[in-house]
Short mmCIF file of C-alpha atoms and ligand atoms in Angstrom, two decimals:
data_model
loop_
_atom_site.label_atom_id
_atom_site.label_comp_id
_atom_site.label_asym_id
_atom_site.label_seq_id
_atom_site.Cartn_x
_atom_site.Cartn_y
_atom_site.Cartn_z
CA MET A 2 -27.70 -16.99 5.55
CA ASP A 3 -30.35 -18.40 7.61
CA PHE A 4 -30.27 -21.17 10.14
CA LYS A 5 -33.21 -23.18 11.41
CA ARG A 6 -33.00 -25.13 14.17
CA ILE A 7 -35.57 -28.09 13.89
CA THR A 8 -35.14 -30.34 17.06
CA THR A 9 -33.02 -30.21 20.00
CA ASP A 10 -32.43 -33.61 21.23
CA LYS A 11 -33.67 -33.96 24.65
CA GLU A 12 -30.92 -36.73 26.12
CA THR A 13 -27.82 -34.82 24.34
CA LYS A 14 -27.08 -31.33 22.62
CA ALA A 15 -27.51 -32.71 19.26
CA ARG A 16 -29.47 -30.87 16.91
CA ALA A 17 -31.04 -31.05 13.63
CA GLY A 18 -31.53 -28.04 11.50
CA THR A 19 -31.29 -26.42 7.82
CA ILE A 20 -28.79 -23.51 6.66
CA THR A 21 -29.90 -22.23 3.59
CA THR A 22 -27.81 -19.81 1.10
CA ASP A 23 -28.25 -18.59 -2.32
CA HIS A 24 -27.15 -22.11 -3.43
CA GLY A 25 -29.63 -23.97 -1.79
CA THR A 26 -30.58 -25.85 1.75
CA ILE A 27 -28.15 -27.71 3.56
CA GLU A 28 -29.67 -30.11 6.28
CA THR A 29 -27.69 -30.63 9.54
CA PRO A 30 -25.66 -32.14 11.01
CA ILE A 31 -23.73 -31.85 7.78
CA PHE A 32 -20.51 -33.36 6.46
CA MET A 33 -18.51 -31.66 3.36
CA PRO A 34 -16.82 -33.56 1.13
CA VAL A 35 -13.46 -32.20 0.93
CA GLY A 36 -12.61 -30.89 -2.50
CA THR A 37 -9.12 -29.36 -1.90
CA VAL A 38 -8.36 -27.90 -5.29
CA GLY A 39 -11.77 -27.70 -6.90
CA SER A 40 -12.30 -31.36 -7.25
CA VAL A 41 -13.18 -33.96 -5.04
CA LYS A 42 -10.40 -36.34 -5.96
CA GLY A 43 -11.65 -38.99 -8.15
CA VAL A 44 -15.36 -38.36 -8.34
CA HIS A 45 -17.34 -36.74 -11.24
CA GLN A 46 -19.48 -33.86 -10.25
CA ARG A 47 -22.14 -36.05 -11.55
CA GLU A 48 -21.41 -38.80 -9.28
CA LEU A 49 -20.97 -36.55 -6.45
CA LYS A 50 -24.50 -35.04 -7.05
CA ASN A 51 -26.41 -37.93 -7.90
CA ASP A 52 -24.89 -40.33 -6.05
CA ILE A 53 -23.18 -39.23 -2.58
CA ASN A 54 -25.90 -35.99 -2.71
CA PRO A 55 -24.10 -33.55 -0.37
CA ASP A 56 -25.65 -30.21 -0.23
CA ILE A 57 -22.25 -28.63 0.48
CA ILE A 58 -18.97 -29.35 -0.21
CA LEU A 59 -15.30 -27.75 0.86
CA GLY A 60 -12.18 -25.78 -1.17
CA ASN A 61 -9.43 -24.91 0.30
CA THR A 62 -7.91 -21.25 -0.02
CA TYR A 63 -4.28 -22.10 0.15
CA HIS A 64 -4.52 -24.44 -2.72
CA LEU A 65 -6.73 -22.47 -5.14
CA TYR A 66 -4.82 -19.23 -4.35
CA LEU A 67 -1.23 -21.43 -5.77
CA ARG A 68 -3.45 -23.01 -8.62
CA PRO A 69 -5.31 -22.04 -10.65
CA GLN A 70 -4.70 -18.72 -8.84
CA THR A 71 -7.19 -16.12 -8.63
CA PRO A 72 -7.33 -14.39 -11.79
CA ILE A 73 -8.16 -17.60 -13.11
CA LEU A 74 -11.01 -17.83 -10.87
CA GLU A 75 -12.11 -14.60 -11.54
CA GLN A 76 -12.64 -15.14 -15.24
CA ALA A 77 -14.42 -18.36 -14.92
CA GLY A 78 -16.88 -16.21 -12.71
CA GLY A 79 -16.34 -17.96 -9.36
CA LEU A 80 -15.12 -21.78 -8.25
CA HIS A 81 -19.33 -22.81 -8.75
CA LYS A 82 -18.86 -22.12 -12.38
CA PHE A 83 -15.27 -23.48 -12.71
CA MET A 84 -15.89 -26.59 -11.39
CA ASN A 85 -19.57 -26.99 -12.34
CA TRP A 86 -21.07 -27.33 -9.00
CA ASP A 87 -24.42 -25.02 -8.35
CA ARG A 88 -24.70 -26.30 -4.79
CA ASN A 89 -23.09 -24.95 -1.55
CA ILE A 90 -19.66 -24.51 -1.29
CA LEU A 91 -17.40 -23.43 1.87
CA THR A 92 -13.66 -22.55 1.72
CA ASP A 93 -11.22 -22.84 4.44
CA SER A 94 -8.72 -20.20 4.77
CA GLY A 95 -5.42 -21.16 4.36
CA GLY A 96 -5.19 -20.68 7.85
CA TYR A 97 -4.62 -24.55 8.52
CA GLN A 98 -2.93 -25.65 5.22
CA VAL A 99 -0.28 -23.15 5.48
CA TYR A 100 1.19 -24.83 8.39
CA SER A 101 0.54 -28.49 7.39
CA LEU A 102 2.01 -27.83 3.95
CA SER A 103 4.02 -25.17 2.93
CA ALA A 104 7.65 -24.81 4.03
CA ASN A 105 9.56 -22.11 5.69
CA ARG A 106 6.30 -20.20 7.29
CA LYS A 107 7.34 -17.11 9.35
CA ILE A 108 4.26 -16.14 11.56
CA LYS A 109 4.39 -12.47 11.96
CA GLU A 110 1.47 -10.05 13.72
CA GLU A 111 1.27 -8.72 9.78
CA GLY A 112 0.65 -12.07 8.39
CA VAL A 113 2.41 -15.39 7.39
CA LYS A 114 5.20 -15.85 4.74
CA PHE A 115 5.97 -19.19 3.36
CA ARG A 116 6.93 -21.15 0.47
CA SER A 117 4.63 -22.92 -1.96
CA HIS A 118 4.69 -26.81 -1.52
CA ILE A 119 4.74 -27.08 -5.35
CA ASP A 120 7.54 -25.00 -6.63
CA GLY A 121 9.26 -23.13 -3.34
CA SER A 122 7.77 -19.78 -4.51
CA TYR A 123 7.61 -17.34 -1.76
CA HIS A 124 3.97 -16.15 -0.89
CA VAL A 125 2.17 -13.86 2.06
CA PHE A 126 -1.16 -14.52 3.57
CA THR A 127 -2.73 -11.76 5.63
CA PRO A 128 -5.89 -11.72 6.95
CA GLU A 129 -6.93 -8.63 4.70
CA ASN A 130 -5.49 -10.84 1.31
CA VAL A 131 -7.12 -13.82 2.46
CA MET A 132 -10.41 -12.23 2.24
CA GLU A 133 -10.02 -11.14 -0.84
CA VAL A 134 -9.09 -14.31 -2.28
CA GLN A 135 -12.02 -15.67 -0.57
CA ARG A 136 -14.30 -13.44 -2.52
CA THR A 137 -12.72 -14.07 -5.73
CA ILE A 138 -12.88 -17.63 -5.05
CA GLY A 139 -16.77 -17.27 -4.27
CA ALA A 140 -17.73 -19.94 -1.79
CA ASP A 141 -20.73 -19.48 -0.11
CA ILE A 142 -19.25 -19.74 3.54
CA ILE A 143 -15.72 -17.93 3.97
CA MET A 144 -12.96 -18.52 7.17
CA ALA A 145 -11.32 -16.33 9.02
CA PHE A 146 -7.67 -16.36 8.83
CA ASP A 147 -6.43 -17.94 11.95
CA GLU A 148 -3.23 -20.10 13.42
CA CYS A 149 -3.87 -23.41 14.07
CA THR A 150 -1.59 -24.78 16.98
CA PRO A 151 0.00 -27.95 16.72
CA TYR A 152 -0.47 -30.79 19.78
CA PRO A 153 0.98 -30.74 22.21
CA CYS A 154 1.42 -26.87 22.45
CA ASP A 155 3.08 -24.85 25.21
CA TYR A 156 0.47 -22.92 27.14
CA ASN A 157 2.25 -19.64 26.57
CA TYR A 158 2.03 -20.45 23.15
CA ALA A 159 -1.05 -21.26 22.66
CA LYS A 160 -2.43 -18.06 24.71
CA ARG A 161 -0.34 -15.82 22.38
CA SER A 162 -1.58 -17.55 19.38
CA MET A 163 -5.18 -17.30 20.37
CA HIS A 164 -4.93 -13.42 21.09
CA MET A 165 -3.03 -13.32 17.72
CA THR A 166 -5.75 -15.02 16.02
CA HIS A 167 -8.49 -12.73 17.69
CA ARG A 168 -6.74 -9.74 16.59
CA TRP A 169 -6.66 -11.28 13.10
CA LEU A 170 -10.72 -11.88 13.04
CA ASP A 171 -10.99 -8.10 13.82
CA ARG A 172 -8.69 -7.31 10.45
CA CYS A 173 -10.90 -10.08 8.47
CA ILE A 174 -13.96 -8.28 9.78
CA ASN A 175 -12.94 -4.90 8.84
CA HIS A 176 -11.88 -5.69 5.85
CA LEU A 177 -14.54 -7.71 4.60
CA GLU A 178 -16.71 -4.87 4.81
CA LYS A 179 -14.52 -2.87 2.29
CA VAL A 180 -14.70 -5.60 -0.32
CA PRO A 181 -18.02 -6.25 -1.78
CA TYR A 182 -19.35 -9.60 -3.30
CA LYS A 183 -17.88 -10.60 -6.85
CA TYR A 184 -20.75 -12.51 -7.94
CA ASN A 185 -24.61 -12.17 -7.85
CA TYR A 186 -25.13 -13.96 -4.66
CA SER A 187 -23.97 -13.52 -1.17
CA GLN A 188 -21.32 -15.03 1.24
CA THR A 189 -21.46 -15.61 4.86
CA PHE A 190 -18.38 -15.39 7.05
CA PHE A 191 -17.33 -17.99 10.15
CA PRO A 192 -14.84 -16.83 12.62
CA ILE A 193 -12.51 -19.77 14.10
CA VAL A 194 -12.02 -20.52 18.40
CA GLN A 195 -8.54 -21.74 18.89
CA GLY A 196 -7.17 -22.30 22.39
CA SER A 197 -5.27 -25.52 21.90
CA THR A 198 -6.42 -28.33 24.67
CA TYR A 199 -6.69 -25.40 27.31
CA LYS A 200 -10.21 -25.31 29.05
CA ASP A 201 -9.44 -21.36 30.18
CA LEU A 202 -8.29 -20.56 26.64
CA ARG A 203 -11.11 -22.23 24.92
CA GLN A 204 -13.60 -20.09 27.11
CA GLN A 205 -11.86 -17.03 26.44
CA SER A 206 -11.58 -17.72 22.54
CA ALA A 207 -15.31 -19.09 22.46
CA GLU A 208 -16.43 -15.67 24.38
CA TYR A 209 -14.44 -13.79 22.00
CA ILE A 210 -15.90 -15.29 18.86
CA ALA A 211 -19.25 -15.44 19.95
CA ASN A 212 -18.95 -11.55 20.64
CA ALA A 213 -18.02 -11.17 16.72
CA GLY A 214 -21.48 -11.60 16.18
CA ALA A 215 -21.08 -13.98 12.97
CA GLU A 216 -23.83 -15.99 11.31
CA GLY A 217 -21.98 -19.38 12.39
CA ASN A 218 -18.92 -20.20 14.38
CA ALA A 219 -16.08 -22.65 13.78
CA ILE A 220 -14.04 -24.38 16.27
CA GLY A 221 -10.57 -24.94 15.22
CA GLY A 222 -7.44 -26.31 16.52
CA LEU A 223 -8.64 -29.91 17.37
CA SER A 224 -7.99 -33.36 15.74
CA VAL A 225 -4.06 -32.13 15.50
CA GLY A 226 -3.18 -35.51 17.32
CA GLU A 227 -4.42 -35.11 20.98
CA PRO A 228 -6.76 -38.30 22.35
CA ALA A 229 -10.22 -37.96 21.36
CA GLU A 230 -11.35 -37.43 25.14
CA GLU A 231 -9.35 -34.14 25.18
CA MET A 232 -11.19 -33.10 21.61
CA TYR A 233 -14.53 -33.76 23.20
CA ALA A 234 -13.87 -32.27 26.19
CA MET A 235 -12.78 -28.79 24.18
CA THR A 236 -15.98 -29.46 21.91
CA GLU A 237 -18.08 -29.33 25.37
CA VAL A 238 -16.42 -26.36 26.85
CA VAL A 239 -17.00 -23.96 23.65
CA CYS A 240 -20.21 -25.33 22.75
CA ASP A 241 -21.44 -24.35 25.88
CA ILE A 242 -20.20 -20.51 25.13
CA LEU A 243 -21.13 -20.19 20.90
CA PRO A 244 -24.55 -19.32 20.67
CA GLU A 245 -27.19 -21.79 20.29
CA GLU A 246 -29.18 -20.22 17.46
CA LYS A 247 -25.90 -20.08 15.15
CA PRO A 248 -24.40 -23.20 12.85
CA ARG A 249 -21.27 -24.46 14.76
CA TYR A 250 -18.51 -26.52 12.56
CA LEU A 251 -15.66 -28.66 13.64
CA MET A 252 -12.99 -28.30 11.47
CA GLY A 253 -11.36 -31.16 10.13
CA VAL A 254 -13.15 -33.91 12.17
CA GLY A 255 -12.98 -36.58 11.78
CA THR A 256 -13.39 -40.42 12.19
CA PRO A 257 -17.26 -41.62 11.85
CA ILE A 258 -17.10 -42.36 16.01
CA ASN A 259 -15.89 -38.53 16.26
CA ILE A 260 -18.37 -37.23 14.06
CA LEU A 261 -21.23 -38.80 16.16
CA GLU A 262 -19.68 -38.09 19.55
CA ASN A 263 -19.51 -34.46 18.08
CA ILE A 264 -22.99 -34.20 16.89
CA ALA A 265 -23.99 -35.03 20.48
CA LEU A 266 -21.85 -32.28 21.66
CA GLY A 267 -23.84 -29.47 19.69
CA VAL A 268 -21.70 -29.55 16.25
CA ASP A 269 -23.52 -29.00 13.02
CA MET A 270 -20.97 -29.23 10.15
CA PHE A 271 -17.81 -31.25 9.77
CA ASP A 272 -15.32 -31.91 6.99
CA CYS A 273 -12.15 -34.43 6.80
CA VAL A 274 -9.98 -35.52 4.13
CA MET A 275 -10.52 -38.96 5.94
CA PRO A 276 -13.14 -40.56 3.62
CA THR A 277 -11.58 -39.49 0.54
CA ARG A 278 -7.75 -39.98 1.74
CA ASN A 279 -8.46 -43.33 3.21
CA ALA A 280 -10.25 -44.88 0.46
CA ARG A 281 -7.17 -44.11 -1.99
CA ASN A 282 -5.19 -46.18 0.48
CA GLY A 283 -7.64 -48.91 0.31
CA MET A 284 -9.90 -48.25 3.91
CA LEU A 285 -13.65 -48.11 3.72
CA PHE A 286 -15.63 -47.26 6.68
CA THR A 287 -18.97 -49.42 7.11
CA ALA A 288 -21.54 -48.97 9.53
CA HIS A 289 -19.62 -52.46 11.03
CA GLY A 290 -16.66 -51.29 11.38
CA THR A 291 -13.34 -50.49 9.07
CA ILE A 292 -11.87 -52.75 6.15
CA ASN A 293 -8.59 -53.12 4.46
CA ILE A 294 -9.53 -54.05 1.30
CA LYS A 295 -5.94 -55.00 0.41
CA ASN A 296 -6.07 -57.90 2.83
CA LEU A 297 -5.68 -61.32 1.53
CA LYS A 298 -8.76 -62.46 3.12
CA TRP A 299 -10.95 -60.42 0.57
CA ALA A 300 -9.29 -62.19 -2.20
CA ASP A 301 -12.18 -64.84 -2.74
CA ASP A 302 -15.22 -62.42 -1.05
CA PHE A 303 -17.82 -62.21 -3.30
CA SER A 304 -19.99 -60.59 -1.63
CA PRO A 305 -20.78 -56.72 -2.45
CA ILE A 306 -18.89 -54.13 -1.06
CA ASP A 307 -21.36 -52.95 1.27
CA GLU A 308 -24.78 -54.84 1.87
CA MET A 309 -25.98 -51.55 3.56
CA GLY A 310 -24.34 -48.91 1.49
CA ILE A 311 -26.52 -46.41 -0.51
CA THR A 312 -24.34 -46.12 -3.70
CA PHE A 313 -24.27 -47.88 -6.54
CA VAL A 314 -20.74 -49.16 -6.25
CA ASP A 315 -21.91 -50.97 -2.86
CA LYS A 316 -24.02 -53.28 -5.16
CA GLU A 317 -22.54 -53.56 -8.25
CA TYR A 318 -18.85 -54.43 -7.22
CA THR A 319 -17.64 -56.99 -4.92
CA LYS A 320 -15.16 -57.00 -1.94
CA ALA A 321 -12.97 -59.57 -4.41
CA TYR A 322 -12.81 -57.21 -7.22
CA LEU A 323 -12.44 -54.16 -5.33
CA ARG A 324 -9.11 -55.78 -3.78
CA HIS A 325 -7.99 -56.87 -7.41
CA LEU A 326 -8.23 -53.48 -8.38
CA PHE A 327 -6.21 -52.50 -5.49
CA THR A 328 -3.74 -54.94 -6.02
CA VAL A 329 -2.50 -54.23 -9.88
CA ASN A 330 -3.08 -50.47 -8.74
CA GLU A 331 -6.19 -49.40 -11.06
CA LEU A 332 -7.53 -45.94 -10.87
CA LEU A 333 -10.69 -47.11 -10.84
CA GLY A 334 -10.29 -49.10 -7.23
CA LYS A 335 -9.60 -45.61 -5.75
CA GLN A 336 -12.66 -44.23 -7.21
CA ILE A 337 -14.91 -46.85 -6.34
CA ALA A 338 -13.51 -46.96 -2.90
CA THR A 339 -14.18 -42.86 -2.62
CA ILE A 340 -17.78 -43.23 -3.54
CA HIS A 341 -18.57 -45.74 -1.02
CA ASN A 342 -16.75 -43.92 1.67
CA LEU A 343 -18.26 -40.47 0.88
CA GLY A 344 -21.94 -42.39 0.33
CA PHE A 345 -21.37 -43.86 4.02
CA TYR A 346 -20.02 -40.37 5.72
CA LEU A 347 -23.32 -38.69 3.90
CA TRP A 348 -25.30 -41.67 5.17
CA LEU A 349 -24.06 -41.46 8.89
CA VAL A 350 -24.98 -38.01 9.34
CA ARG A 351 -28.63 -38.02 7.51
CA GLU A 352 -29.22 -41.28 10.11
CA ALA A 353 -28.00 -38.77 12.85
CA ARG A 354 -30.50 -36.49 11.77
CA LYS A 355 -33.11 -38.57 11.60
CA HIS A 356 -32.80 -40.19 15.11
CA ILE A 357 -32.28 -36.59 16.54
CA ILE A 358 -35.60 -35.90 15.15
CA GLU A 359 -37.21 -39.13 16.01
CA GLY A 360 -35.90 -38.82 19.49
CA ASP A 361 -33.61 -41.52 19.77
CA PHE A 362 -30.41 -40.09 18.80
CA ARG A 363 -28.61 -41.26 22.28
CA LYS A 364 -29.46 -44.85 22.11
CA TRP A 365 -28.74 -44.94 18.07
CA LYS A 366 -25.29 -43.43 18.67
CA GLU A 367 -24.27 -45.56 21.30
CA LYS A 368 -25.23 -48.58 19.24
CA MET A 369 -23.37 -47.16 16.09
CA VAL A 370 -19.99 -46.08 17.93
CA LYS A 371 -19.41 -49.75 19.35
CA GLN A 372 -20.21 -51.38 16.38
CA MET A 373 -17.88 -49.05 13.94
CA ASP A 374 -15.16 -49.42 16.62
CA ASN A 375 -14.33 -52.83 14.96
CA ARG A 376 -11.54 -54.13 12.02
CA LEU A 377 -13.47 -56.67 9.69
N1 PRF B 9 -8.24 -23.68 11.02
C1 PRF B 9 -8.51 -23.83 10.02
N2 PRF B 9 -8.83 -24.50 9.40
C2 PRF B 9 -8.61 -26.22 9.81
C3 PRF B 9 -8.31 -26.37 11.22
C4 PRF B 9 -8.08 -25.27 11.55
O1 PRF B 9 -7.78 -25.23 13.35
C5 PRF B 9 -8.45 -27.51 11.24
C6 PRF B 9 -8.09 -28.25 12.39
N3 PRF B 9 -8.26 -29.40 12.80
C7 PRF B 9 -8.95 -28.45 10.13
N4 PRF B 9 -8.89 -26.89 9.24
N5 PRF B 9 -8.55 -22.20 9.32
#
């Protein structure tokens, strides 16, 4: 993997760059649509590519390990082939989903024992087996196995957990050396900073992670319910320590405003279920604020979904029609809203990149943050 910084903003810490892997070049900052179980929910790969056009999407080790399971992915020749996606994929390690979804999880030094949220069956994730599963899934970027602490989190728990995440990191790295790539392209490994909302722990963790010398680094444990100001404070502390010549990935963030604020702090990569999940509940993100398309006020609004939108749905359908689809619970409504929201998120990061390169990112960001903080 190769990361090139094209521009570093003079007024903020924002960067514009490119990440190149065997599956192509990713322009950063980037938002990665979430394709948890090997599909970006409700979106054809063809629409994803032609209309939304992200350079990279995200998959989840936890879900893919449970279904279709690794032997099927191996027979398919990896997730790219299985789902017919020839651009980049990043897989999360399960170090978050196992805590948020599974039942009866027991966290020990060895790993996490948990029960599947699907059928209650017992499983164990260790740093070692999670690396093997990620080799088999075959994403271009694979993540360390970590513990994402909840918010709020007692200081002593956060500290013990952070040290365990660091020991798990060493085990991930040792094991990866023993397990070769499965397919004819390489994989890049990203470790994850933890430390809850404690500045000293975040500093310690960022130093440990930076020392691991990986090709890119991630920030975990944020956007778990803490106030946005605390998240930004932690991102700032960590970005000051993580090497500037390597990409930084802030996991599971967030709202359009969160994304712009964190880009300003030096983050290059984001993922979040918000544009896809909220779309399925009728929430649309636009440059002028959020819309709840189910509201009565849209019933006779025959204007396009989003005059400024970049995807075909924005101009081909009206708000009144989309509201109707939600009212009668038609699948198509969720699909249209998902394409709109992902198109908007990708537009937002591309605009951010353009303004970083042009040198007026701070001013543009301030205007956008104000504008997007509305309910329409
Ligand atoms: N760890 C991992 N994945 C994650 C997170 C984390 O802390 C988060 C936190 N917002 C989202 N996804 N492995």
